[in-house]
Short mmCIF file of C-alpha atoms in Angstrom, two decimals:
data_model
loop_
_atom_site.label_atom_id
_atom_site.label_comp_id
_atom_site.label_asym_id
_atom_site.label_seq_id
_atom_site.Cartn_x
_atom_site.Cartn_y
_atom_site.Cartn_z
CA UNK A 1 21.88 -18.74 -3.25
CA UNK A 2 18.79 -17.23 -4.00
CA UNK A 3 15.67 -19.16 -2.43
CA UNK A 4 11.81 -19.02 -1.39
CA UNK A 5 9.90 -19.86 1.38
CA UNK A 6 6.30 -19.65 2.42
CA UNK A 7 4.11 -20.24 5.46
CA UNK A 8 0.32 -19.29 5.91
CA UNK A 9 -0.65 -18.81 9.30
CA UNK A 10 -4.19 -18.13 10.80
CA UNK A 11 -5.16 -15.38 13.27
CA UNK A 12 -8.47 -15.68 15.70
CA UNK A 13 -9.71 -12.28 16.07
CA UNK A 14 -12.72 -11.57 18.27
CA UNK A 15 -14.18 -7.63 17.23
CA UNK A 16 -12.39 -4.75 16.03
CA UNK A 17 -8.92 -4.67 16.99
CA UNK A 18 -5.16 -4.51 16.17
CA UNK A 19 -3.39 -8.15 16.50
CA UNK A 20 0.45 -7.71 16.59
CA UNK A 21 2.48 -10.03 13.72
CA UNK A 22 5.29 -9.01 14.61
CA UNK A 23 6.26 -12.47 16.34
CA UNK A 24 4.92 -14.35 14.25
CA UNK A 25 6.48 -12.80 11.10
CA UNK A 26 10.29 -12.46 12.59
CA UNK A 27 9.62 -16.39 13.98
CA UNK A 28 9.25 -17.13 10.34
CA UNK A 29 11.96 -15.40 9.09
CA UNK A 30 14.49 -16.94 11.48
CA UNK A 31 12.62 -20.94 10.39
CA UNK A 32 13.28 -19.46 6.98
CA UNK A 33 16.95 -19.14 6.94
CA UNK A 34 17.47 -16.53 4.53
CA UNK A 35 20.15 -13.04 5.74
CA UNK A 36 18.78 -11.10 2.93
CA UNK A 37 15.22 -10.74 1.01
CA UNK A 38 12.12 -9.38 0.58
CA UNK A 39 9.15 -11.00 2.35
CA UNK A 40 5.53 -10.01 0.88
CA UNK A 41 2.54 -10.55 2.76
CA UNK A 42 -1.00 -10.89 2.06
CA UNK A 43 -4.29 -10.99 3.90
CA UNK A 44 -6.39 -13.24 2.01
CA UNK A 45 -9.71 -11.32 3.55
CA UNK A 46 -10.96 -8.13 2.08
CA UNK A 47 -12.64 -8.09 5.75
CA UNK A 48 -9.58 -7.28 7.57
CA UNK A 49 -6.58 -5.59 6.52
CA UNK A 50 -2.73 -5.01 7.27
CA UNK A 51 -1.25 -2.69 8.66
CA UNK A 52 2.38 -1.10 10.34
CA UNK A 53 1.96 1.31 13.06
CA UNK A 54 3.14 2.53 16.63
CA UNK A 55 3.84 -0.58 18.76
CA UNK A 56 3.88 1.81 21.67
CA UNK A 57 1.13 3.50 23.36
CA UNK A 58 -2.15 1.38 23.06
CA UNK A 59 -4.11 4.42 23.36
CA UNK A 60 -2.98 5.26 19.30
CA UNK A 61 -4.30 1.62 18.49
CA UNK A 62 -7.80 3.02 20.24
CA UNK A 63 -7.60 6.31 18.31
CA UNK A 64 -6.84 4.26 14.67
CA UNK A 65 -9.39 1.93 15.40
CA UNK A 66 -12.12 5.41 16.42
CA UNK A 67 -10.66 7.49 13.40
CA UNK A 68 -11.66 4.83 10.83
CA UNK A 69 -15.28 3.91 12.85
CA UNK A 70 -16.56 7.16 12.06
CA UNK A 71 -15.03 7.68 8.76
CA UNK A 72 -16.95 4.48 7.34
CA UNK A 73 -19.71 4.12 10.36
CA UNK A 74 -21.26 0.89 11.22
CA UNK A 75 -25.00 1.92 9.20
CA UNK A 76 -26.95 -0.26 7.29
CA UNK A 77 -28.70 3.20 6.05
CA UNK A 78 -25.49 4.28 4.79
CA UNK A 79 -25.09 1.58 2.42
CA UNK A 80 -26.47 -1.16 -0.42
CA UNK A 81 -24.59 -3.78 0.66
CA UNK A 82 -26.20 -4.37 3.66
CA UNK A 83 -27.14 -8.52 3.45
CA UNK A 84 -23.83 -9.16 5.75
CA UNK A 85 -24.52 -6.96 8.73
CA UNK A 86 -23.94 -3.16 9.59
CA UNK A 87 -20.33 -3.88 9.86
CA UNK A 88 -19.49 -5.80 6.51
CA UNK A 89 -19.34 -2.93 4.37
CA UNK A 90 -17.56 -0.79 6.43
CA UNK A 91 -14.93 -3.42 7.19
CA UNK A 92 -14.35 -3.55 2.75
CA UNK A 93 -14.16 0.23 3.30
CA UNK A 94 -11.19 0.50 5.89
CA UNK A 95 -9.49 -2.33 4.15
CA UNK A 96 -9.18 -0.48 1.17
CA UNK A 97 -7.53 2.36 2.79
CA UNK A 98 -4.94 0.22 4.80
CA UNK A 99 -3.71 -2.69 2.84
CA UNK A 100 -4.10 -6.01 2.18
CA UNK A 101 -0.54 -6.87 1.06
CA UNK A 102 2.64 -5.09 2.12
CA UNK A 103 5.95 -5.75 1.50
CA UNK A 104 8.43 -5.65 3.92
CA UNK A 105 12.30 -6.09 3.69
CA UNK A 106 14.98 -8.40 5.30
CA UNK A 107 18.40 -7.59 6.67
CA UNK A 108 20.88 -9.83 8.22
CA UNK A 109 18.07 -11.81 9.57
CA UNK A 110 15.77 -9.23 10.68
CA UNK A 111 12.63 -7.20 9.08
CA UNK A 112 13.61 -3.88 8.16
CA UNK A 113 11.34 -1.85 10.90
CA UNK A 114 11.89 1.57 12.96
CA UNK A 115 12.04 1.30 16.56
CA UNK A 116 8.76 2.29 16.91
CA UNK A 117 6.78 -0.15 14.33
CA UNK A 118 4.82 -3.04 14.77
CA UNK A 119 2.98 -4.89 12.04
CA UNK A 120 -0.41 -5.25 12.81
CA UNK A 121 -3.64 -7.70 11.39
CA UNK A 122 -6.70 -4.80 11.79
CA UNK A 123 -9.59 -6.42 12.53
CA UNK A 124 -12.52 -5.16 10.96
CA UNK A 125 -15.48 -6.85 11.60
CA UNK A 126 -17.42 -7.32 14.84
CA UNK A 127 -18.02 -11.04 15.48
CA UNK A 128 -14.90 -13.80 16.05
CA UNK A 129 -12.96 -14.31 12.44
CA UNK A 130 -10.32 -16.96 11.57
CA UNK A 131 -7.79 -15.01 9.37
CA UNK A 132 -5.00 -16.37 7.49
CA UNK A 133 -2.34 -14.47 5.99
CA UNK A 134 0.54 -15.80 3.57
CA UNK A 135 3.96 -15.02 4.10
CA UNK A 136 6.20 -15.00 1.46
CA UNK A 137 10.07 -14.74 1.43
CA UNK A 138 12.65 -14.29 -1.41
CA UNK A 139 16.54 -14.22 -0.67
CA UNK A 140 19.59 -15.24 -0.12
CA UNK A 141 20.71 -18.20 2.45
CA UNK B 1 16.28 -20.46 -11.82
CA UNK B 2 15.14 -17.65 -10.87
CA UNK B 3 13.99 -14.96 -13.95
CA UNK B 4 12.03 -12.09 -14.47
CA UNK B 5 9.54 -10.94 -16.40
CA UNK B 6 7.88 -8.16 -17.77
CA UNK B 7 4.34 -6.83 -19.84
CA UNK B 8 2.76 -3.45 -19.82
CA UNK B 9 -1.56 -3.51 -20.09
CA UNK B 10 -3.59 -0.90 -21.54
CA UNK B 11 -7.31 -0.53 -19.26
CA UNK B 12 -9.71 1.81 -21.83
CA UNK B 13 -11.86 3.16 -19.05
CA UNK B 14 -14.91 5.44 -19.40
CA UNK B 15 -15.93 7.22 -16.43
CA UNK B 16 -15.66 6.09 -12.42
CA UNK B 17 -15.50 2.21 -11.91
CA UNK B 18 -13.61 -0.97 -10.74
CA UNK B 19 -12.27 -3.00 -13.43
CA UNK B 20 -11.52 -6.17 -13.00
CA UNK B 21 -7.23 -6.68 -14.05
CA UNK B 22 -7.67 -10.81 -12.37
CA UNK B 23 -8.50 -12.37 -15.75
CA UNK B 24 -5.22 -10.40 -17.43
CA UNK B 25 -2.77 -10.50 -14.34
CA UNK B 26 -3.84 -14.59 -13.89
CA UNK B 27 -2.68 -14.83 -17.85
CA UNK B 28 0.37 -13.10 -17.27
CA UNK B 29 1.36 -15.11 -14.60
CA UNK B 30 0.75 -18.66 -16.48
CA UNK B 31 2.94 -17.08 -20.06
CA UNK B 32 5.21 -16.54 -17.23
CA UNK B 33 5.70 -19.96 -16.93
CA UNK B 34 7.16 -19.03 -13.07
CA UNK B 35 5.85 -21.25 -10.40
CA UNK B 36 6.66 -19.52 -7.45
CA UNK B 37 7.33 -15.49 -7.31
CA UNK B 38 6.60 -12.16 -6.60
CA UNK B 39 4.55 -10.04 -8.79
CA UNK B 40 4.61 -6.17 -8.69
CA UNK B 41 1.71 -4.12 -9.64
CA UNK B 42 2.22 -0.32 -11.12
CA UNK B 43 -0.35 1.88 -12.13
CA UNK B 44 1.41 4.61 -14.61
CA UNK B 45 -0.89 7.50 -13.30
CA UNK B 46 -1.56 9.08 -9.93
CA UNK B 47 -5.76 9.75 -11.09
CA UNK B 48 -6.45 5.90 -11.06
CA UNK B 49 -5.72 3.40 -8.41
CA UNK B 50 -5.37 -0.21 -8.26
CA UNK B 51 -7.38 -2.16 -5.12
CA UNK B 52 -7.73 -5.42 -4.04
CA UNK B 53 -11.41 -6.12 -2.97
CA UNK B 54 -14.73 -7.99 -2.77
CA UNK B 55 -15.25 -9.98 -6.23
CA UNK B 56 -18.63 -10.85 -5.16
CA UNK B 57 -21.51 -8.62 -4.50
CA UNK B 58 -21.34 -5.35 -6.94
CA UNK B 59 -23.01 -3.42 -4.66
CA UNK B 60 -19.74 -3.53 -2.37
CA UNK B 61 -18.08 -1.48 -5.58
CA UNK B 62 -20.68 0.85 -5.96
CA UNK B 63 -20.52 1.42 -2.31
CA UNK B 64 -17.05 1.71 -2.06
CA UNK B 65 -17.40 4.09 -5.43
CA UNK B 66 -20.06 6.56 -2.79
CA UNK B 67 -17.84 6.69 -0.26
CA UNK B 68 -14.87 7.75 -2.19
CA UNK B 69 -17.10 10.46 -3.81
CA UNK B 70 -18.20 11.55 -0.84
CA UNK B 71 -14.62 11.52 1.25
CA UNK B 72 -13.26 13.49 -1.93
CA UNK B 73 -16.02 15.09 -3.53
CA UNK B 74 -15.83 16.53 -7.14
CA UNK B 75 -16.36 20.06 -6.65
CA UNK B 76 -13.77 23.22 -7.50
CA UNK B 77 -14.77 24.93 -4.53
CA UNK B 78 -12.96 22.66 -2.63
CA UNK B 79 -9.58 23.06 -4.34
CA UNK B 80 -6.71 25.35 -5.15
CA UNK B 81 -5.93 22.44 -8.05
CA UNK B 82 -8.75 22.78 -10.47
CA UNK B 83 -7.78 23.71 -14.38
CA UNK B 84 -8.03 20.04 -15.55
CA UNK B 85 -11.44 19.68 -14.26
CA UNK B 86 -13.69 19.21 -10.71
CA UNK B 87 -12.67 15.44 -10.87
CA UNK B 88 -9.26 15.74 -11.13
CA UNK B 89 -7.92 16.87 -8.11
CA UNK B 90 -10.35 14.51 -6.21
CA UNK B 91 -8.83 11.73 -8.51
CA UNK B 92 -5.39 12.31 -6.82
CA UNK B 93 -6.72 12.23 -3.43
CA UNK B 94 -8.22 8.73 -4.05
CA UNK B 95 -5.68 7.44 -5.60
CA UNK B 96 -3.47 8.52 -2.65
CA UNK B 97 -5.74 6.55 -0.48
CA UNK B 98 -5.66 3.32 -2.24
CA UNK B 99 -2.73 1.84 -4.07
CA UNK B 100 -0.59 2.92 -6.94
CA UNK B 101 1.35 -0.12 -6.59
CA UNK B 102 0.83 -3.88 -5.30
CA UNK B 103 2.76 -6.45 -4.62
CA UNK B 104 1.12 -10.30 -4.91
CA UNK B 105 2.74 -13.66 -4.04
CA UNK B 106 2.24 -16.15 -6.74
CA UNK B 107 2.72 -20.20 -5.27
CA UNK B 108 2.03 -23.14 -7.71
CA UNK B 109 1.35 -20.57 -10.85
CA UNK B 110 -1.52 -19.08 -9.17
CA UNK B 111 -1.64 -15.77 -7.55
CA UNK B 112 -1.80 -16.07 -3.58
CA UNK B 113 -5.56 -13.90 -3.23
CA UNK B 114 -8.53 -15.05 -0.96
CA UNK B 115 -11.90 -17.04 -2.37
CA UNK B 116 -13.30 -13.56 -2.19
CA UNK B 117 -10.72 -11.37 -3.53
CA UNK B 118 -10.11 -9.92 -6.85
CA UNK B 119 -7.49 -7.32 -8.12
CA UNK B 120 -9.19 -4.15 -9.56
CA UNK B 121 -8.27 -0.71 -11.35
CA UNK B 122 -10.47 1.86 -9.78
CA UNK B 123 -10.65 4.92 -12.05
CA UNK B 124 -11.32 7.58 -10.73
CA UNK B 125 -11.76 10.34 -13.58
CA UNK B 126 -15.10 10.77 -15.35
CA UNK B 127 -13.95 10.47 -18.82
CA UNK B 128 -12.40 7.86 -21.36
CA UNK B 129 -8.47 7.15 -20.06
CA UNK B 130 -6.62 4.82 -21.46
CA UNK B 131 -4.67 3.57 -18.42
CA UNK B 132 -1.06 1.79 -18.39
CA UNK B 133 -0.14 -0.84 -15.65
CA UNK B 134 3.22 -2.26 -15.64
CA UNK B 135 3.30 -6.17 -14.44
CA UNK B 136 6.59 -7.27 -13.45
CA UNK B 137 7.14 -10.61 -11.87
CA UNK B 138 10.53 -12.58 -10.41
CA UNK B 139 10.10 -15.87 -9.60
CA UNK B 140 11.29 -19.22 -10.20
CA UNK B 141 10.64 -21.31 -13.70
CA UNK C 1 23.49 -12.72 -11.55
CA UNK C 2 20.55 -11.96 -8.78
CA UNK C 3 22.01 -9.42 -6.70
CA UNK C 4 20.71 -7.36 -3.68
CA UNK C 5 21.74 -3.77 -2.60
CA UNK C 6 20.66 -2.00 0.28
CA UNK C 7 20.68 1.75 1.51
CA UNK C 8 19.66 3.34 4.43
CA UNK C 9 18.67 7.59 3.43
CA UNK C 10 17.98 10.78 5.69
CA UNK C 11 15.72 13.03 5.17
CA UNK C 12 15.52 16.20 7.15
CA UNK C 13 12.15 17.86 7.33
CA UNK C 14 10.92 20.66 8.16
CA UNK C 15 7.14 20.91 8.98
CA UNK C 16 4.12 19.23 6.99
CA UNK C 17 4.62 19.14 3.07
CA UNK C 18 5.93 16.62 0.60
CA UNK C 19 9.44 16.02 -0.76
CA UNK C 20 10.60 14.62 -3.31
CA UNK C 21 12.61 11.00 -3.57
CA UNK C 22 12.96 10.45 -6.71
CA UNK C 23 16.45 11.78 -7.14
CA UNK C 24 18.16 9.83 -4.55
CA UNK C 25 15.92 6.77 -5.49
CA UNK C 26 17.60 7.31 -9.36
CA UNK C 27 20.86 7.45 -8.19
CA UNK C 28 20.49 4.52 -5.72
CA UNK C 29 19.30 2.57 -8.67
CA UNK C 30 22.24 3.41 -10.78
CA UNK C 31 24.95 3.40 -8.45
CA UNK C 32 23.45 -0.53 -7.54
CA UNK C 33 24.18 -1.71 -11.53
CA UNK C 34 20.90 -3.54 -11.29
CA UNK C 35 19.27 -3.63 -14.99
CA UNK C 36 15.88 -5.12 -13.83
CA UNK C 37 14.40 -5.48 -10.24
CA UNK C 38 12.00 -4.53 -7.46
CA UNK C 39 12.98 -1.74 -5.20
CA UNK C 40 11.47 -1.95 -2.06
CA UNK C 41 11.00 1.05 -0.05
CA UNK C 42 10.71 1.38 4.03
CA UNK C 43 10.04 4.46 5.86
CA UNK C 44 11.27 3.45 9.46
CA UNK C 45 8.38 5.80 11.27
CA UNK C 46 4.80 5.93 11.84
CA UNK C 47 4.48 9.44 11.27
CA UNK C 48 5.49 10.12 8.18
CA UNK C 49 4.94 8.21 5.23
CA UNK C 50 5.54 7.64 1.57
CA UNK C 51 3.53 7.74 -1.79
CA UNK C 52 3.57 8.25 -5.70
CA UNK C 53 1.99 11.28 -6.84
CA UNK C 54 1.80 14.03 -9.39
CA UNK C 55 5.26 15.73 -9.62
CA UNK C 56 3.86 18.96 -12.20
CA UNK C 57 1.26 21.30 -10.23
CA UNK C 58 2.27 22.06 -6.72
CA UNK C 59 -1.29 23.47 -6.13
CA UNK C 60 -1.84 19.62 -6.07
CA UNK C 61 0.57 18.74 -3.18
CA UNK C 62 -1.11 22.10 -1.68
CA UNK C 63 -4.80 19.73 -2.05
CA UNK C 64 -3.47 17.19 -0.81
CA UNK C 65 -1.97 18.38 2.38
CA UNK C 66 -5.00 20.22 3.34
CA UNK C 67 -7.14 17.27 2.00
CA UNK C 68 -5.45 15.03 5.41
CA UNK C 69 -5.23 18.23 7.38
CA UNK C 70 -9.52 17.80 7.51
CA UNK C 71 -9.72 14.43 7.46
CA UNK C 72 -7.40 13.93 10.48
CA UNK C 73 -7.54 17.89 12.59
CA UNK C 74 -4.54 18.72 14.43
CA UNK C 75 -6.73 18.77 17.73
CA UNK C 76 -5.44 17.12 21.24
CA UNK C 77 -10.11 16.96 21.79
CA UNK C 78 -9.96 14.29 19.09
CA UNK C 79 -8.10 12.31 20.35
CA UNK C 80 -6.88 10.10 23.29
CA UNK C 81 -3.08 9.69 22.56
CA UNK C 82 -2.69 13.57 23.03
CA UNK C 83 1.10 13.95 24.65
CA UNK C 84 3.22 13.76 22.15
CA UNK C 85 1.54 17.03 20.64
CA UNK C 86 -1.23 17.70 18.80
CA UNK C 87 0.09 16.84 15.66
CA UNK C 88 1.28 13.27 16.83
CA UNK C 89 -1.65 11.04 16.86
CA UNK C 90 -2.96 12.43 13.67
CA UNK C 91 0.16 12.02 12.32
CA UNK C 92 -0.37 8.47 12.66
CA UNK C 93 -3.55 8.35 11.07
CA UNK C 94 -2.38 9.88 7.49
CA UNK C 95 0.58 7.46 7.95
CA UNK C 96 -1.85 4.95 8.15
CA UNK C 97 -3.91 5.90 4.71
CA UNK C 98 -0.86 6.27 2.78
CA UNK C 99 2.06 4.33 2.45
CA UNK C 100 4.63 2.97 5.21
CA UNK C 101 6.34 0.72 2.39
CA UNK C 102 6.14 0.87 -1.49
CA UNK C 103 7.44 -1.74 -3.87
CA UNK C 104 8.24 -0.30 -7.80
CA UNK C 105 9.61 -2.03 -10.52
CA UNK C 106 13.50 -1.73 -12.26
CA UNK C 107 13.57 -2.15 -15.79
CA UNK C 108 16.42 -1.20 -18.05
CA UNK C 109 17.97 0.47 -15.13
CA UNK C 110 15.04 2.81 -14.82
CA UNK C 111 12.48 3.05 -11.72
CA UNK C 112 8.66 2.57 -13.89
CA UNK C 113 7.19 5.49 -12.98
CA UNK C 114 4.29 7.01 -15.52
CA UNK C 115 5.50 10.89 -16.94
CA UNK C 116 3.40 12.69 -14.16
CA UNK C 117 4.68 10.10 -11.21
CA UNK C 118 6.86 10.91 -8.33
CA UNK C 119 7.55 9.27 -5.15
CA UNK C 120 7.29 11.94 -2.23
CA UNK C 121 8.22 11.50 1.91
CA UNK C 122 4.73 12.96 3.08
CA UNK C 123 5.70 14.70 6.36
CA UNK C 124 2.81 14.56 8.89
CA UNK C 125 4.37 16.66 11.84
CA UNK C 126 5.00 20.14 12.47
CA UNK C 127 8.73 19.95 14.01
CA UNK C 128 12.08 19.59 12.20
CA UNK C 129 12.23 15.59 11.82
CA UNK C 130 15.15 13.30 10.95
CA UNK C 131 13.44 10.65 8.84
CA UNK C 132 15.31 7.47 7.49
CA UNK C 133 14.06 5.72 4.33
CA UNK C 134 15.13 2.00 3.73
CA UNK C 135 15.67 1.37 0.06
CA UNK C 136 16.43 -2.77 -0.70
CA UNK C 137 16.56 -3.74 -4.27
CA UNK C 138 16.53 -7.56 -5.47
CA UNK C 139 17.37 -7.61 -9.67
CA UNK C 140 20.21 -8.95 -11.91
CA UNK C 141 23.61 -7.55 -12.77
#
C-alpha cells in the first residue's frame, strides 16, 4: 500500500560548514515505515543548500567549503545586493550551484547511498542560522 | 488514491533573465486537485535552467545573472563549440551548473518552498526562446 | 496499479569524458511496463556524477569537460585532501556542481527528455572506474 509521510526538522548551524543528515534522514525513514519509496527533500532557505558528498576525510569538507569561498568571495564590492552583509549574496550564489532539493531513493528500508556518501546541510552564511528542511516520503508499507 | 498528473508550459523569453514559473506551477498544483505529492520539474532544453532562489530583492537575480556571465563568459575564443553563437556554448555550461530538473514536495495543496523562495527559469541565451517545461505531479486526491 | 522497479547499472570508465545513459535508462523503462512515472536516478559515488545535456555536437561535451577542468585544476597545491591523487579532490568538486541524483518524468512509457537532451555519467577521474548507477521508478502499470 502506497503511502506518505512527512517530517520537517530544524538544523542550528553556527558559520560555514557541512552538517551531516544522514541520521537524521535514515531515523526518519525507519519512524516512517515504508520498504520502498522515494523521499524528496527540500531546504526551505536559499541561504544554505543541500548537498551529498564524501563522508570520509574531513579535509574534502575543508576543500568544498575553500573551492566555493573563492569562487563567489565574501565582497560587498563584488556585488548589488549588499544590504544583508558580505556573505548574503555569496551564500544565494553557492546555493544555486548545489541544491536546494534532492531526491533520494529508498530500498528495503534504507536510502539508496554509496559507501562513501553522506548527505550534507552546507552552511552558507557566517553568523548562527536555524534551518529547517522538509522531508518527504512516498512508498510502499 | 494516489494519481498523476501531467501539463507542459511554454516560457517566451527574450534575452538573459529569471522568470518567475511560481504563479503557473502554484496553478497547476491546485487543477491538480492532489493534496499531498511530489512534483517533478523538466526543462526541455540544456541552454536554459530552472533555479530555486531569492523572490525578494532583484538585485540578488541580477547578481546571480553577473556571476554566471562572468564564470561562463560569452566569448568564442573560449570554445571549440561556437557555430550557434558566443552565448551558446556558455548557455550549456550554466545550465549544467544549475538544474534541468527539480523535484518539489507539495503538503496541503501548496508547494513545500521557504517565505523567501521562488521557482525560476533562468535563460540563459540572448535571444527570443520559446522554452518547454514539463510539470508532472503524483500525489494523493 | 502503482508499481515500483528498481535496478542497480555498471558503468565502466575510462578516464574523464561523458557517456551516455540514455540507452540503458530506455530499456530500464520499458522492460519495467510503467506507462507514467518518476525515475529517480542515484550515482552511488562522489566522484563522478550525472547530468542532462546536449546529445548532437561533441565539441560541446569537449567545452564542457575543459570548462570543470579550469574551474576545479587537477593540482595536489590546491588542495588539502591531496592522497588519493590529484584528480581526487577535484573530482569531488565537479561532483558537487552537477548532479549526484536526477529525478525525470515517465509519460506514455517514454523518459521526457527535450530533442537535444541526454542524460550523461560525467566521469571526473583519470583511472579506469567501476561506477554503479541506481535507477528506482514509482508509476502505474
Amino acid at each position: 500500500m502506497f503511502i506518505q509521510r512527512f517530517e520537517e526538522i530544524t538544523i542550528l548551524t553556527n558559520g560555514v560548514n557541512l552538517i551531516s543528515l544522514t541520521d537524521s534522514i535514515e531515523k526518519f525513514v525507519k519512524s516512517s515505515e515504508i520498504v520502498n519509496g522515494i523521499l524528496n527533500l527540500s531546504i526551505l532557505h536559499t541561504s544554505a543548500s543541500l548537498i551529498i558528498q564524501e563522508n570520509a576525510d574531513p579535509d574534502v569538507q575543508k576543500d568544498l567549503i575553500n573551492f566555493y569561498d573563492k569562487l563567489a568571495p565574501m565582497s560587498n564590492d563584488l556585488y548589488i545586493h549588499s544590504t544583508e552583509g558580505k556573505d548574503d549574496m555569496p551564500s544565494h550564489i553557492k546555493s544555486s550551484l548545489t541544491n536546494t532539493n534532492l531526491a533520494v531513493s529508498i530500498k528495503d528500508y534504507k536510502v539508496q547511498l554509496g559507501t562513501w556518501q553522506g548527505i550534507f546541510l552546507f552552511e552558507h552564511r557566517l553568523e548562527r542560522q536555524k534551518r529547517k528542511v522538509f522531508l518527504h516520503i512516498i512508498g510502499e508499507k
